[in-house]
Coordinates of C-alpha atoms in Angstrom, one line a residue:
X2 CA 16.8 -124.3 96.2
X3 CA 13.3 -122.9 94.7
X4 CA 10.9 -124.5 95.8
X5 CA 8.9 -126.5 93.4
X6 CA 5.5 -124.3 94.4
X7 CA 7.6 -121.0 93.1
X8 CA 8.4 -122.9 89.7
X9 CA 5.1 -123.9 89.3
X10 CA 3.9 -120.4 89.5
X11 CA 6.5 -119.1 87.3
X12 CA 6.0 -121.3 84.3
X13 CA 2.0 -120.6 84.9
X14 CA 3.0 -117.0 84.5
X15 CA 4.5 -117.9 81.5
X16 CA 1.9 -119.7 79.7
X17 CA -1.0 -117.5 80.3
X18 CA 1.5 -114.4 79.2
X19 CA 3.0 -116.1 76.4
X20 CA -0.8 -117.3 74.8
X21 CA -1.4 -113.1 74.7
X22 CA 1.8 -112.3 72.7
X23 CA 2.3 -111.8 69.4
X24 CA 5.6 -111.2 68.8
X25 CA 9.0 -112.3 69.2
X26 CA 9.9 -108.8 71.3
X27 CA 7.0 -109.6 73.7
X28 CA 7.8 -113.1 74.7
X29 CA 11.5 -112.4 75.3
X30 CA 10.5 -109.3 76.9
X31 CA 8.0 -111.1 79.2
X32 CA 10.1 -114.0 79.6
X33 CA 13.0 -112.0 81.5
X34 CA 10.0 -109.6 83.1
X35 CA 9.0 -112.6 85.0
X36 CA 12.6 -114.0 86.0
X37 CA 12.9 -110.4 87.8
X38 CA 9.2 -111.2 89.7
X39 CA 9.8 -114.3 90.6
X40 CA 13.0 -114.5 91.5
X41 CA 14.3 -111.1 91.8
X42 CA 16.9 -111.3 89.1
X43 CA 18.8 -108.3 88.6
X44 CA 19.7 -108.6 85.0
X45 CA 18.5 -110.2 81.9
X46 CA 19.7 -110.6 78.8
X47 CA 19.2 -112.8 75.6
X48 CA 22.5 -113.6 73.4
X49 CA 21.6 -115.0 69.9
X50 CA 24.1 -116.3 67.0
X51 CA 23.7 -113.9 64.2
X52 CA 26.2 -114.8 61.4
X53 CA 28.1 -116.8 63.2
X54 CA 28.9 -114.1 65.9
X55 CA 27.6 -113.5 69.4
X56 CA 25.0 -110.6 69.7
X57 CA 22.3 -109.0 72.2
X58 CA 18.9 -109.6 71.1
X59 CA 17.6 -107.9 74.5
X60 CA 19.0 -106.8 77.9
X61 CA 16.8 -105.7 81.1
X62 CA 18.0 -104.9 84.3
X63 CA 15.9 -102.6 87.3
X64 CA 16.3 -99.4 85.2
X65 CA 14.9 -101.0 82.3
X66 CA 14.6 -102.7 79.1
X67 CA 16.3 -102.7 75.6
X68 CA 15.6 -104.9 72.8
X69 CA 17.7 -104.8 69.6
X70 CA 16.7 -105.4 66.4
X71 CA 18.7 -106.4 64.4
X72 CA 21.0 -107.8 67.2
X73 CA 23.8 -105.7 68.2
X74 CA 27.5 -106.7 69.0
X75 CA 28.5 -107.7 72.4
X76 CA 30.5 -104.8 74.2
X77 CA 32.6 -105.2 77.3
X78 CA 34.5 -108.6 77.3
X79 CA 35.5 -108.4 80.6
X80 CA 31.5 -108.0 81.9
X81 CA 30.7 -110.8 79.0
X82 CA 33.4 -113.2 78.5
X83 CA 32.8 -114.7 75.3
X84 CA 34.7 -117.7 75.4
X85 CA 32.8 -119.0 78.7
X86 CA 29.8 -118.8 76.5
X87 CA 30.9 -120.9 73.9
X88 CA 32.2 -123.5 75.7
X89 CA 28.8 -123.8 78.1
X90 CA 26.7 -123.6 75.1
X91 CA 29.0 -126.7 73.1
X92 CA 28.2 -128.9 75.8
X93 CA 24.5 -127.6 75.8
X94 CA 24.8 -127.6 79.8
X95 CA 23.0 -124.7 82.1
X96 CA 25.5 -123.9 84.3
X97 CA 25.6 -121.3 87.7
X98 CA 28.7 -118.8 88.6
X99 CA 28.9 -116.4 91.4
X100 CA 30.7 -113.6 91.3
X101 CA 29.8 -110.3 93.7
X102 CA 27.2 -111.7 95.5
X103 CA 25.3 -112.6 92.3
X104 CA 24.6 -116.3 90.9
X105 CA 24.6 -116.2 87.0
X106 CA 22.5 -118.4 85.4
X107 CA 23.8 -119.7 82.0
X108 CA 20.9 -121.6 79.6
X109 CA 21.4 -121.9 76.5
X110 CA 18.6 -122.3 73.8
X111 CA 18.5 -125.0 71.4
X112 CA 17.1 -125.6 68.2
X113 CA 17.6 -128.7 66.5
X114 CA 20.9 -130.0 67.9
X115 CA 22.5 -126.7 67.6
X116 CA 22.9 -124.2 70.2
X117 CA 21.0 -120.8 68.3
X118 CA 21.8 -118.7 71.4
X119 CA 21.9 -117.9 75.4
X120 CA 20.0 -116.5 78.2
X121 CA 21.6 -114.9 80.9
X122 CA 20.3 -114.4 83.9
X123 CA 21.9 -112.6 87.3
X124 CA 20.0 -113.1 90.8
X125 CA 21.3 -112.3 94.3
X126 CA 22.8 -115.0 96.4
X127 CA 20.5 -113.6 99.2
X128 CA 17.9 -116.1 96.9
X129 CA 17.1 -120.0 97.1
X130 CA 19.6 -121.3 94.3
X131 CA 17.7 -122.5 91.4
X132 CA 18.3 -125.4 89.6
X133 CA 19.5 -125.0 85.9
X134 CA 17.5 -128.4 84.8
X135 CA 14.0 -126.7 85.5
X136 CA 14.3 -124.4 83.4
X137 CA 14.8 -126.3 80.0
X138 CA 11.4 -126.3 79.1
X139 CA 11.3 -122.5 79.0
X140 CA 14.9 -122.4 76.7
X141 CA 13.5 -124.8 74.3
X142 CA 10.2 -123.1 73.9
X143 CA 12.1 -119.5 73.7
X144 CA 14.6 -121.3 71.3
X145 CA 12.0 -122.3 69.1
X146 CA 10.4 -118.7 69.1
X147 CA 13.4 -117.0 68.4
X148 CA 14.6 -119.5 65.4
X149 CA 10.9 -119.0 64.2
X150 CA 11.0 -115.5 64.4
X151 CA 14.4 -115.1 63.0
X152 CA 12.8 -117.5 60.1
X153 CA 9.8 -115.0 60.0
X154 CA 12.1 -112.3 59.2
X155 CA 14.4 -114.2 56.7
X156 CA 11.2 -114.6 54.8
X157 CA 9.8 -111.0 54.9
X158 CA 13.1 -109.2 53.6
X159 CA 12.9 -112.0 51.0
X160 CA 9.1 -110.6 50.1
X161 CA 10.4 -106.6 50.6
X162 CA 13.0 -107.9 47.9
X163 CA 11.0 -109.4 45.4
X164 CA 8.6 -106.6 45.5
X165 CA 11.2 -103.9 45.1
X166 CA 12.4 -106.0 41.7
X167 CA 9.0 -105.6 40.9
X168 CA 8.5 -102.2 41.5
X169 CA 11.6 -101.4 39.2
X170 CA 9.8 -103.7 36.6
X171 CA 6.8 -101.4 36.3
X172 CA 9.0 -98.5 36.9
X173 CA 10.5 -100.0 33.4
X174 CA 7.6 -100.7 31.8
X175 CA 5.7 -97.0 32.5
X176 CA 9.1 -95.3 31.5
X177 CA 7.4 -95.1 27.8
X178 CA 4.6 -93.1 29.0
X179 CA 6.6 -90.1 30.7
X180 CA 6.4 -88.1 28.1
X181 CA 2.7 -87.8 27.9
X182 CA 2.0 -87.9 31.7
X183 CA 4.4 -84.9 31.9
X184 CA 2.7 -83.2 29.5
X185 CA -0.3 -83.5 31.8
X186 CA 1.6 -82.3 34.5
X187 CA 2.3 -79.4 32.8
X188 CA -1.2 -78.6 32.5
X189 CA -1.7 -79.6 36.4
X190 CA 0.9 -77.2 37.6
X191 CA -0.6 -74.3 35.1
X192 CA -3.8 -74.9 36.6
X193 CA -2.4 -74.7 40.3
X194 CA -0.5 -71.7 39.6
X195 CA -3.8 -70.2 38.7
X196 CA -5.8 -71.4 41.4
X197 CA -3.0 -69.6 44.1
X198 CA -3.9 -66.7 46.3
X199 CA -0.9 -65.1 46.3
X200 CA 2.7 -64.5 45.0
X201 CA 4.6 -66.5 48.3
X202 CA 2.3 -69.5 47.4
X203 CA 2.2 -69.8 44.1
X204 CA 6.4 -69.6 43.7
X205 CA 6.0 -72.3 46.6
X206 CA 4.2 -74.3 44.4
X207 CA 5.8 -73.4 41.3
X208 CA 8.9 -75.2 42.9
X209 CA 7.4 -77.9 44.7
X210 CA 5.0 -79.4 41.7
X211 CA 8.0 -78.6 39.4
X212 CA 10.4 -81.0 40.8
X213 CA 7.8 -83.8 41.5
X214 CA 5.7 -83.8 38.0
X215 CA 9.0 -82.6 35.5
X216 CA 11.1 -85.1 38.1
X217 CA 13.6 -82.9 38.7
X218 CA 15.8 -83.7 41.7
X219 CA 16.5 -79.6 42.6
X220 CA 14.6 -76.6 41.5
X221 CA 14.8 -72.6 42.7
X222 CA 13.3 -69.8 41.6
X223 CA 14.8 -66.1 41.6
X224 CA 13.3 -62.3 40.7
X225 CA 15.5 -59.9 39.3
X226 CA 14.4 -55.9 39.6
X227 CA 15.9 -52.8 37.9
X228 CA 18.9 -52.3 39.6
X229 CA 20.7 -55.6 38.2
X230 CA 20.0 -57.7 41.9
X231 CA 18.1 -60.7 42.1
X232 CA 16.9 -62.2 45.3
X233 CA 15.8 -65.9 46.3
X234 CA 12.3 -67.1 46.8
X235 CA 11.8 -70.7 47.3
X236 CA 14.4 -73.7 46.3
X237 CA 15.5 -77.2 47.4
X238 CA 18.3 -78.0 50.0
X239 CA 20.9 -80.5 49.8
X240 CA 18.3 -83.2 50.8
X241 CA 15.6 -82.4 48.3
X242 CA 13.4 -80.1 50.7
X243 CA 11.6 -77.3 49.3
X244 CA 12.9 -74.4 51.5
X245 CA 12.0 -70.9 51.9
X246 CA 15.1 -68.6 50.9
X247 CA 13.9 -65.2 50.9
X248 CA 16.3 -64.4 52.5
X249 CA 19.0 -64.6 50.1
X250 CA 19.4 -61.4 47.9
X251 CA 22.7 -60.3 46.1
X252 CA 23.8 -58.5 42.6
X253 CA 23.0 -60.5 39.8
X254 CA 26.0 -62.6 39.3
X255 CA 28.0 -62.4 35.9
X256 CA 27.3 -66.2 34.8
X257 CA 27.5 -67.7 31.2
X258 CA 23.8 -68.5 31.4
X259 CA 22.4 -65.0 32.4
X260 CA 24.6 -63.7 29.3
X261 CA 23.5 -66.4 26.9
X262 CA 19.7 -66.2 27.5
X263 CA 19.4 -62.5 27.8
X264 CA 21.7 -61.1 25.4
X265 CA 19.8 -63.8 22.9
X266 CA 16.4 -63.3 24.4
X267 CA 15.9 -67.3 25.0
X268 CA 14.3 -69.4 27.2
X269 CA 17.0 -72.3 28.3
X270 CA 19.8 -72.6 28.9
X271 CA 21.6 -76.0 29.6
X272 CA 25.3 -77.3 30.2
X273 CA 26.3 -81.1 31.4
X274 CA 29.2 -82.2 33.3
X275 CA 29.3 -78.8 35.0
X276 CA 30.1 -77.8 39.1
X277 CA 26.7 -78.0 41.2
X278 CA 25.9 -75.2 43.8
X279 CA 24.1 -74.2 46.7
X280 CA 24.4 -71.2 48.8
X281 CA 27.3 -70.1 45.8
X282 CA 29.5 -72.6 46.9
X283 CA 30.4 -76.1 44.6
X284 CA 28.3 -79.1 46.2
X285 CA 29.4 -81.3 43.3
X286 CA 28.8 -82.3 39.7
X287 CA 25.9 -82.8 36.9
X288 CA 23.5 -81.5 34.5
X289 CA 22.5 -77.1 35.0
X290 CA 19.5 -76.3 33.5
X291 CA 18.4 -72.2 34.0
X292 CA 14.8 -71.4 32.4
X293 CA 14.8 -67.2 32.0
X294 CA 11.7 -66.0 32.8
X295 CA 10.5 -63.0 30.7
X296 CA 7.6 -60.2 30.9
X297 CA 7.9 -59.8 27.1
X298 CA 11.4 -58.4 25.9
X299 CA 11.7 -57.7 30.1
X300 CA 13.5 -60.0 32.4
X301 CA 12.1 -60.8 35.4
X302 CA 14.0 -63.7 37.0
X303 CA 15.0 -67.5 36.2
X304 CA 14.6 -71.5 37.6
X305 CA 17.8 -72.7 37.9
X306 CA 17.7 -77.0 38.1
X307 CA 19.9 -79.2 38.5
X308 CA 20.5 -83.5 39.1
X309 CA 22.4 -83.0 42.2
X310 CA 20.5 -85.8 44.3
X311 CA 20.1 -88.5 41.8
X312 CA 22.1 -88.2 39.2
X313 CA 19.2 -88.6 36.6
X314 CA 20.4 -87.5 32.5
X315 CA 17.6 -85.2 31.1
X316 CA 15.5 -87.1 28.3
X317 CA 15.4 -85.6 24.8
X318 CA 11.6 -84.1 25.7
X319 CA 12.6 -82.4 29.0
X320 CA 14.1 -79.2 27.0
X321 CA 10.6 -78.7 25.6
X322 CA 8.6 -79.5 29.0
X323 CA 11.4 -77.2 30.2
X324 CA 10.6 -74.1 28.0
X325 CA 7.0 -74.8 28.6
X326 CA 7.0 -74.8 32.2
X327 CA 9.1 -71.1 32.0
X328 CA 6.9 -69.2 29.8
X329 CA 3.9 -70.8 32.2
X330 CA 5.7 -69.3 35.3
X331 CA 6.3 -66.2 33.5
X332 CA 2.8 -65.3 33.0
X333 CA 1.9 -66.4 36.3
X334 CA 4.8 -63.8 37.7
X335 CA 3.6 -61.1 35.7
X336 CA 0.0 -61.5 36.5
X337 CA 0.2 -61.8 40.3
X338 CA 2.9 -59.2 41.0
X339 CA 0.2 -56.8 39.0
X340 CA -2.6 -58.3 41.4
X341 CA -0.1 -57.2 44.3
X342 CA 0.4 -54.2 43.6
X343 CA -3.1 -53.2 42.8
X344 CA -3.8 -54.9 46.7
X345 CA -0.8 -52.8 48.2
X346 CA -2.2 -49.6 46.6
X347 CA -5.5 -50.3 48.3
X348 CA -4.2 -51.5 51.1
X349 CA -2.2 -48.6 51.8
X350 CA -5.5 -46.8 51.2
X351 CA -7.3 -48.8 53.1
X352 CA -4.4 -48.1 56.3
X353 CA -5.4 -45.0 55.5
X354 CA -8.8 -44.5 56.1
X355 CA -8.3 -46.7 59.1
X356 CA -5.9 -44.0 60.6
X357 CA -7.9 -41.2 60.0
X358 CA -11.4 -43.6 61.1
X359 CA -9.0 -43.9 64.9
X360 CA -7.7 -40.2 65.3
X361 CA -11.4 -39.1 64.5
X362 CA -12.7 -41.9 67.2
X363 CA -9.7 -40.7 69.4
X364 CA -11.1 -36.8 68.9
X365 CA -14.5 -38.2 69.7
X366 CA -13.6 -39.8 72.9
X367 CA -11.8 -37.0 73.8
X368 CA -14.7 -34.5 73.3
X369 CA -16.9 -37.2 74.9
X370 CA -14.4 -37.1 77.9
X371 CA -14.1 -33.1 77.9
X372 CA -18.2 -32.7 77.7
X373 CA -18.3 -34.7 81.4
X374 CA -15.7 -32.6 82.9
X375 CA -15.9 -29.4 84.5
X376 CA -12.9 -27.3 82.5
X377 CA -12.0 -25.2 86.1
X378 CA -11.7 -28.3 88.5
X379 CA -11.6 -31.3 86.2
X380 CA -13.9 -33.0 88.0
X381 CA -17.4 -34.5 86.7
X382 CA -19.7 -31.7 85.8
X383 CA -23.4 -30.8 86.7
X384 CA -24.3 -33.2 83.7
X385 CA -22.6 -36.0 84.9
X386 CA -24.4 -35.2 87.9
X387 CA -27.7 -35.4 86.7
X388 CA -27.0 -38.9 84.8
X389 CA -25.6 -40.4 87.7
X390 CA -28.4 -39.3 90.0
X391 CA -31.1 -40.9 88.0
X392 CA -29.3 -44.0 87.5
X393 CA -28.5 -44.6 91.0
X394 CA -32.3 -43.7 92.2
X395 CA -33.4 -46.3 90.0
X396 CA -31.0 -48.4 91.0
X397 CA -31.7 -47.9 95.0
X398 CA -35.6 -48.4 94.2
X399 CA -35.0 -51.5 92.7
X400 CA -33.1 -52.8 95.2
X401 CA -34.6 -51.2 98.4
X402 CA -31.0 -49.2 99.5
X403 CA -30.6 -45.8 100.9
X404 CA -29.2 -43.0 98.7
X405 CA -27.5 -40.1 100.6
X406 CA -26.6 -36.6 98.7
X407 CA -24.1 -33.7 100.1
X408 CA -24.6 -30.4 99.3
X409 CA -21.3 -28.2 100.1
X410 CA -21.4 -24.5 99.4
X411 CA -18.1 -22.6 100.1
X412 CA -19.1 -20.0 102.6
X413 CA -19.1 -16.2 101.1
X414 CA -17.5 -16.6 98.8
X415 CA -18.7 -13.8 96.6
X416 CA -16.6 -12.1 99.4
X417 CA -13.5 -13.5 98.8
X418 CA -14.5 -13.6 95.0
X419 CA -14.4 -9.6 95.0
X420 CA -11.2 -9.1 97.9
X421 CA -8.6 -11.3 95.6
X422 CA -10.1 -11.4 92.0
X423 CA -11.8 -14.5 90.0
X424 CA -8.3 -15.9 88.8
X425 CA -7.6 -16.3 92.9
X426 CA -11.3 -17.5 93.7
X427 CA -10.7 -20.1 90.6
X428 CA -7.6 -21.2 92.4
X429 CA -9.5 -21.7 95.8
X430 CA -12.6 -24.0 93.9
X431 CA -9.4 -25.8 92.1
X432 CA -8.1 -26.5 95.7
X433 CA -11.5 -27.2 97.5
X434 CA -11.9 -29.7 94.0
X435 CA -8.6 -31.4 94.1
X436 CA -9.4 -32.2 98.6
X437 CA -12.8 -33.3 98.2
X438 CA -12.8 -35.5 95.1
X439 CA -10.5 -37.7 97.2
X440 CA -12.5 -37.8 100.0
X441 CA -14.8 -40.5 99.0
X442 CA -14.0 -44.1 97.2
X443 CA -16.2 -46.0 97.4
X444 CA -18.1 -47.7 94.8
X445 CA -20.4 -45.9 92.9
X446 CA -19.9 -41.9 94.9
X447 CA -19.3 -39.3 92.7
X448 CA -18.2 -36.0 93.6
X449 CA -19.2 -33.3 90.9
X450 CA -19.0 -29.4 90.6
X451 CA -22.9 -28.4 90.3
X452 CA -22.3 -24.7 89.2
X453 CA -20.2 -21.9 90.9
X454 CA -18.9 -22.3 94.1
X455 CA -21.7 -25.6 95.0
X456 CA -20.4 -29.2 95.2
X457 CA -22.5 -32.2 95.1
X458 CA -21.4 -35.8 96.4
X459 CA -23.4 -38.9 95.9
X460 CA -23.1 -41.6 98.0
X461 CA -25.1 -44.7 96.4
X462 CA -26.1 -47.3 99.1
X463 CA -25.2 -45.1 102.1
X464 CA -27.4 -44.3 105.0
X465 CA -27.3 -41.2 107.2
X466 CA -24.6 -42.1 109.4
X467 CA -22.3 -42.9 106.5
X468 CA -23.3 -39.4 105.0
X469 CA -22.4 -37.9 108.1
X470 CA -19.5 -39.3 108.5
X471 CA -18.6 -37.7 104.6
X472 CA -19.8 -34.6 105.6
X473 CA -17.7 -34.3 109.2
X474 CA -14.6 -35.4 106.9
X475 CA -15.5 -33.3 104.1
X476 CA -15.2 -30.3 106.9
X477 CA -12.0 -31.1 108.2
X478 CA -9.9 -31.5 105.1
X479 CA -11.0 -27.9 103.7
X480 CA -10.1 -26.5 107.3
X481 CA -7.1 -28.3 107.1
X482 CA -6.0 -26.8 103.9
X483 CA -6.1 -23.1 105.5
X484 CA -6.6 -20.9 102.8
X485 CA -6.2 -17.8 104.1
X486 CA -8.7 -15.0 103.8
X487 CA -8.3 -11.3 105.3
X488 CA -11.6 -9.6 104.1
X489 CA -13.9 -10.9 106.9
X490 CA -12.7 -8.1 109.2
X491 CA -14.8 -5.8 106.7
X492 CA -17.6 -8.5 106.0
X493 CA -20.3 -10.3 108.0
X494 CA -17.9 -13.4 107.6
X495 CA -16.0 -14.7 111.1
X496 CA -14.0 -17.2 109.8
X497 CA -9.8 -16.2 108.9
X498 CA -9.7 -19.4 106.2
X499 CA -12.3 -20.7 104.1
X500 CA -14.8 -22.7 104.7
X501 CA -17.8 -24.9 103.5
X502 CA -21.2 -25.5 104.5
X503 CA -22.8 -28.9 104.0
X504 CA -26.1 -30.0 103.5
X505 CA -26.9 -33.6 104.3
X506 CA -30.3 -36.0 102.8
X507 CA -30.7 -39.5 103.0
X508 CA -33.6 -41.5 101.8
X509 CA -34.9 -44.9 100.4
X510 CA -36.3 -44.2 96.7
X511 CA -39.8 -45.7 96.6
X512 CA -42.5 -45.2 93.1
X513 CA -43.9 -42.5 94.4
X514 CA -41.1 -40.0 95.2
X515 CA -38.8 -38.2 92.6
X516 CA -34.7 -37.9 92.8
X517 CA -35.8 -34.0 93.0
X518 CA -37.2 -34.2 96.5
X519 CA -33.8 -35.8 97.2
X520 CA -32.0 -32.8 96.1
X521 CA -34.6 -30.2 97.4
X522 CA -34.0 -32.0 100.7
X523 CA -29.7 -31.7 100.7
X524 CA -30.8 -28.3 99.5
X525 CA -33.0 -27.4 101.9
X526 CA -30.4 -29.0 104.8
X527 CA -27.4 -26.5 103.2
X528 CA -29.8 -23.2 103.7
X529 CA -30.1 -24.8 107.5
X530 CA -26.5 -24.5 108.0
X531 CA -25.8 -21.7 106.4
X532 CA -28.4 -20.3 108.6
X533 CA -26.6 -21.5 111.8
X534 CA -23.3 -20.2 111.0
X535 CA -21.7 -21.8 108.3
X536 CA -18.9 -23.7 108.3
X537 CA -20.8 -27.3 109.1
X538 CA -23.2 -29.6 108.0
X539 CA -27.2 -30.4 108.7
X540 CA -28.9 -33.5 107.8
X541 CA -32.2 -34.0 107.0

């Protein structure tokens, strides 16, 4: 059995839980919450007699928790046998089952002498039995709050009631004024029209205010054009949602009402106990209203209405408010299909000036490109050069970092210039372009062409050893290319392929020096090994 220490703490549980609640879903809900901690139950739930029938008001079990209201039928007989209820519930007696390894508790919860319901709860077997008798307290304080919430409810669908009889009263008694408020809606929806910014929203809103101030249950608005089609813009579904139907285009159909108002140049056009549609097929049966919409002796479209949702008659004054609200849509039409197509035209002109604003940009970048290339090798020219230089020694002053500069010279080549022609010798500076400007990638080198046959690399925030390094590779990969020349057997030249000569400088920019002793420097290093036999590099 539980022990008495284990009650104690349950129904403490209760108290200080139950004094937070405030509603009938949180107490049950608590109630079985703390049968599962205390005692490990397994299942919950709370039976109730609702019109004289047996229903759930709540079931909780590990995975969790479902209260219903209203209470819902009792499914599964076999799981919940009914008549076991009934007959422990007459004889307001808790009683214990077991079946698979489970002890069901069964309490029933009484209100004044008559048994208002049940709770049912499950534990394992592997649990102290409990005794039915302590929990009676609990049923007759959770029969009293479910008989006063029950009551709680009775009385607010009783209020809901008499409010909605008096809602219809004052429905009744403001039916007189329609007329007039409608004919202040039509000055509301005229003014919104106006105050639109463009065609999409003010056919929205035509359709939307529409139904709501003229109380018309459907509405949709469609544009004819020239070649006898009409397409949709915005209407009402079956439901009474303004819905975008732009979508829907088709030749105007050949319908009584087209032929009436058109051929007689009138406004409206009604007929009662006629087939409803939607979509062109037959939702069911009322009042059709269609409202042509002119631009003087021009069609331009029509509302078509209807009383699909509600049923409502139209009132003697709706004809008028009717006519009114077409010729005020009419003008709005006109107007703002004008206003479009003044705001296509300069769009389009607009579009382009913007086109022709990009390809110029496009031809300036370009040119901008083009002016820092070397057209021959189409690498960065001497003037990229000179930019670059000037940056990076202001750069590598500030900062207090070497700034290294090779100077490469294909050897004689005025030699081979004059033994295979200028288109060959452009072809060999192409090649010796193509091999170097790979050579280097780090960040911020640049290899450029500095005029004729002289290369310049810059290697910011490199010492000498790194500009060695440059120059020994620059070497090899022109040597490795092998182009072939035959003339040095009649020249002072004593190489079979060309080669390069490199100059090499290195220094730390300070105030007091200029980027032009760098250069003089690589300059003066190139003239070195050119003077030593060409076809290698000096640093100094």
């Amino acid at each position: 059995m539980a022990s008495n220490q284990q009650l104690s703490i349950f129904y403490q549980r209760i108290i200080e839980q139950w004094g937070k609640a405030h509603s009938l879903r949180t107490i049950c809900e608590l109630t079985c919450r703390n049968f599962c901690e205390s005692f490990n139950a397994l299942h919950c739930q709370i039976i109730v007699d609702s019109q004289s029938t047996w229903k759930v008001l709540l079931k909780m079990n590990r995975q969790g928790i479902s209260y219903q209201s209203p209470p819902c039928e009792i499914s599964g007989s076999n799981h919940f046998p009914l008549d076991q209820i009934i007959e422990f519930t007459k004889h307001n007696q808790p009683h214990v089952t077991h079946q698979h390894d489970v002890q069901r508790l069964w309490l029933p919860l009484e209100r004044r002498s008559r048994i208002i319901g049940c709770l049912v709860v499950d534990i394992p077997l592997s649990e102290p039995q409990l005794d039915c008798q302590a929990f009676s307290t609990l049923t007759s304080l959770l029969a009293s709050e479910i008989d006063t919430g029950f009551l709680t409810q009775s009385i607010q669908d009783e209020l809901w009631g008499r409010r909605s009889a008096e809602r219809e009263l004052e429905i009744s008694q403001h039916e007189q004024k329609n007329l007039l408020e409608q004919l202040q809606a039509l000055h509301d929806i005229s003014f919104r029209l106006w105050r639109t910014h463009s065609m999409n929203e003010m056919l929205y809103t035509a359709v939307e205010e529409g139904k709501k101030q003229l109380q018309i249950d459907r509405m949709a608005i469609f544009i004819s054009n020239k070649n006898n089609r009409m397409r949709g813009t915005y209407g009402t579904d079956l439901h009474g949602k303004t819905v975008d139907e732009h979508y829907f285009e088709s030749d105007i159909p050949n319908q009584w009402y087209l032929a009436h108002t058109r051929s007689n140049k009138e406004y409206l056009a009604i007929e009662n106990n006629t087939p409803l549609y939607h979509n062109l097929k037959q939702v069911g049966f009322g009042w059709s209203c269609y409202i042509a919409l002119w631009d003087e002796d021009t069609p331009v479209g029509w509302i078509a209405c209807d009383n699909l949702l509600t049923g409502t008659p139209l009132y003697d004054y709706h004809p008028h408010l009717l006519k009114q609200f077409g010729f005020i849509l009419s003008q709005n039409i006109v107007r703002r299909q004008a206003e479009e197509n003044l705001r296509n035209l300069n769009k389009e002109l607009e579009q382009r000036v913007t086109e022709r604003t990009a390809e110029l940009e496009l031809v300036n970048q370009k040119l901008e490109s083009l002016s820092k290339l070397d057209p021959l090798t189409n690498i960065a020219n001497r003037r990229v050069f000179d930019e670059k230089i000037i940056e990076e020694w202001r750069r590598a002053e500030r900062h207090q970092l070497p700034l290294s500069l090779l100077i490469m010279d294909v050897d004689n080549f005025k030699s081979y210039n004059d033994n295979y022609g200028h288109a060959a010798g452009d072809l060999c500076l192409k090649a010796i372009a193509t091999t170097l400007e790979k050579l280097e990638r780090r960040a911020g080198a640049l290899f450029a062409r500095y005029g004729g046959e002289e290369f310049v690399l810059l290697l910011p925030g490199q010492d000498t050893h790194a500009a060695q390094y440059s120059a020994t590779q620059a070497l090899t990969e022109i040597q490795q290319l092998k182009l072939t020349r035959t003339e040095c057997a009649n020249t002072n030249c004593d190489s079979t392929i060309v080669t390069i000569s490199i100059g090499v400088s290195t220094v730390i920019p300070a105030a007091h020096r200029s980027y032009h002793e760098l250069f003089k420097q690589a300059d003066m290093a190139l003239y070195e090994a050119k003077s030593q036999g060409r076809n290698r590099y000096f640093v100094i």
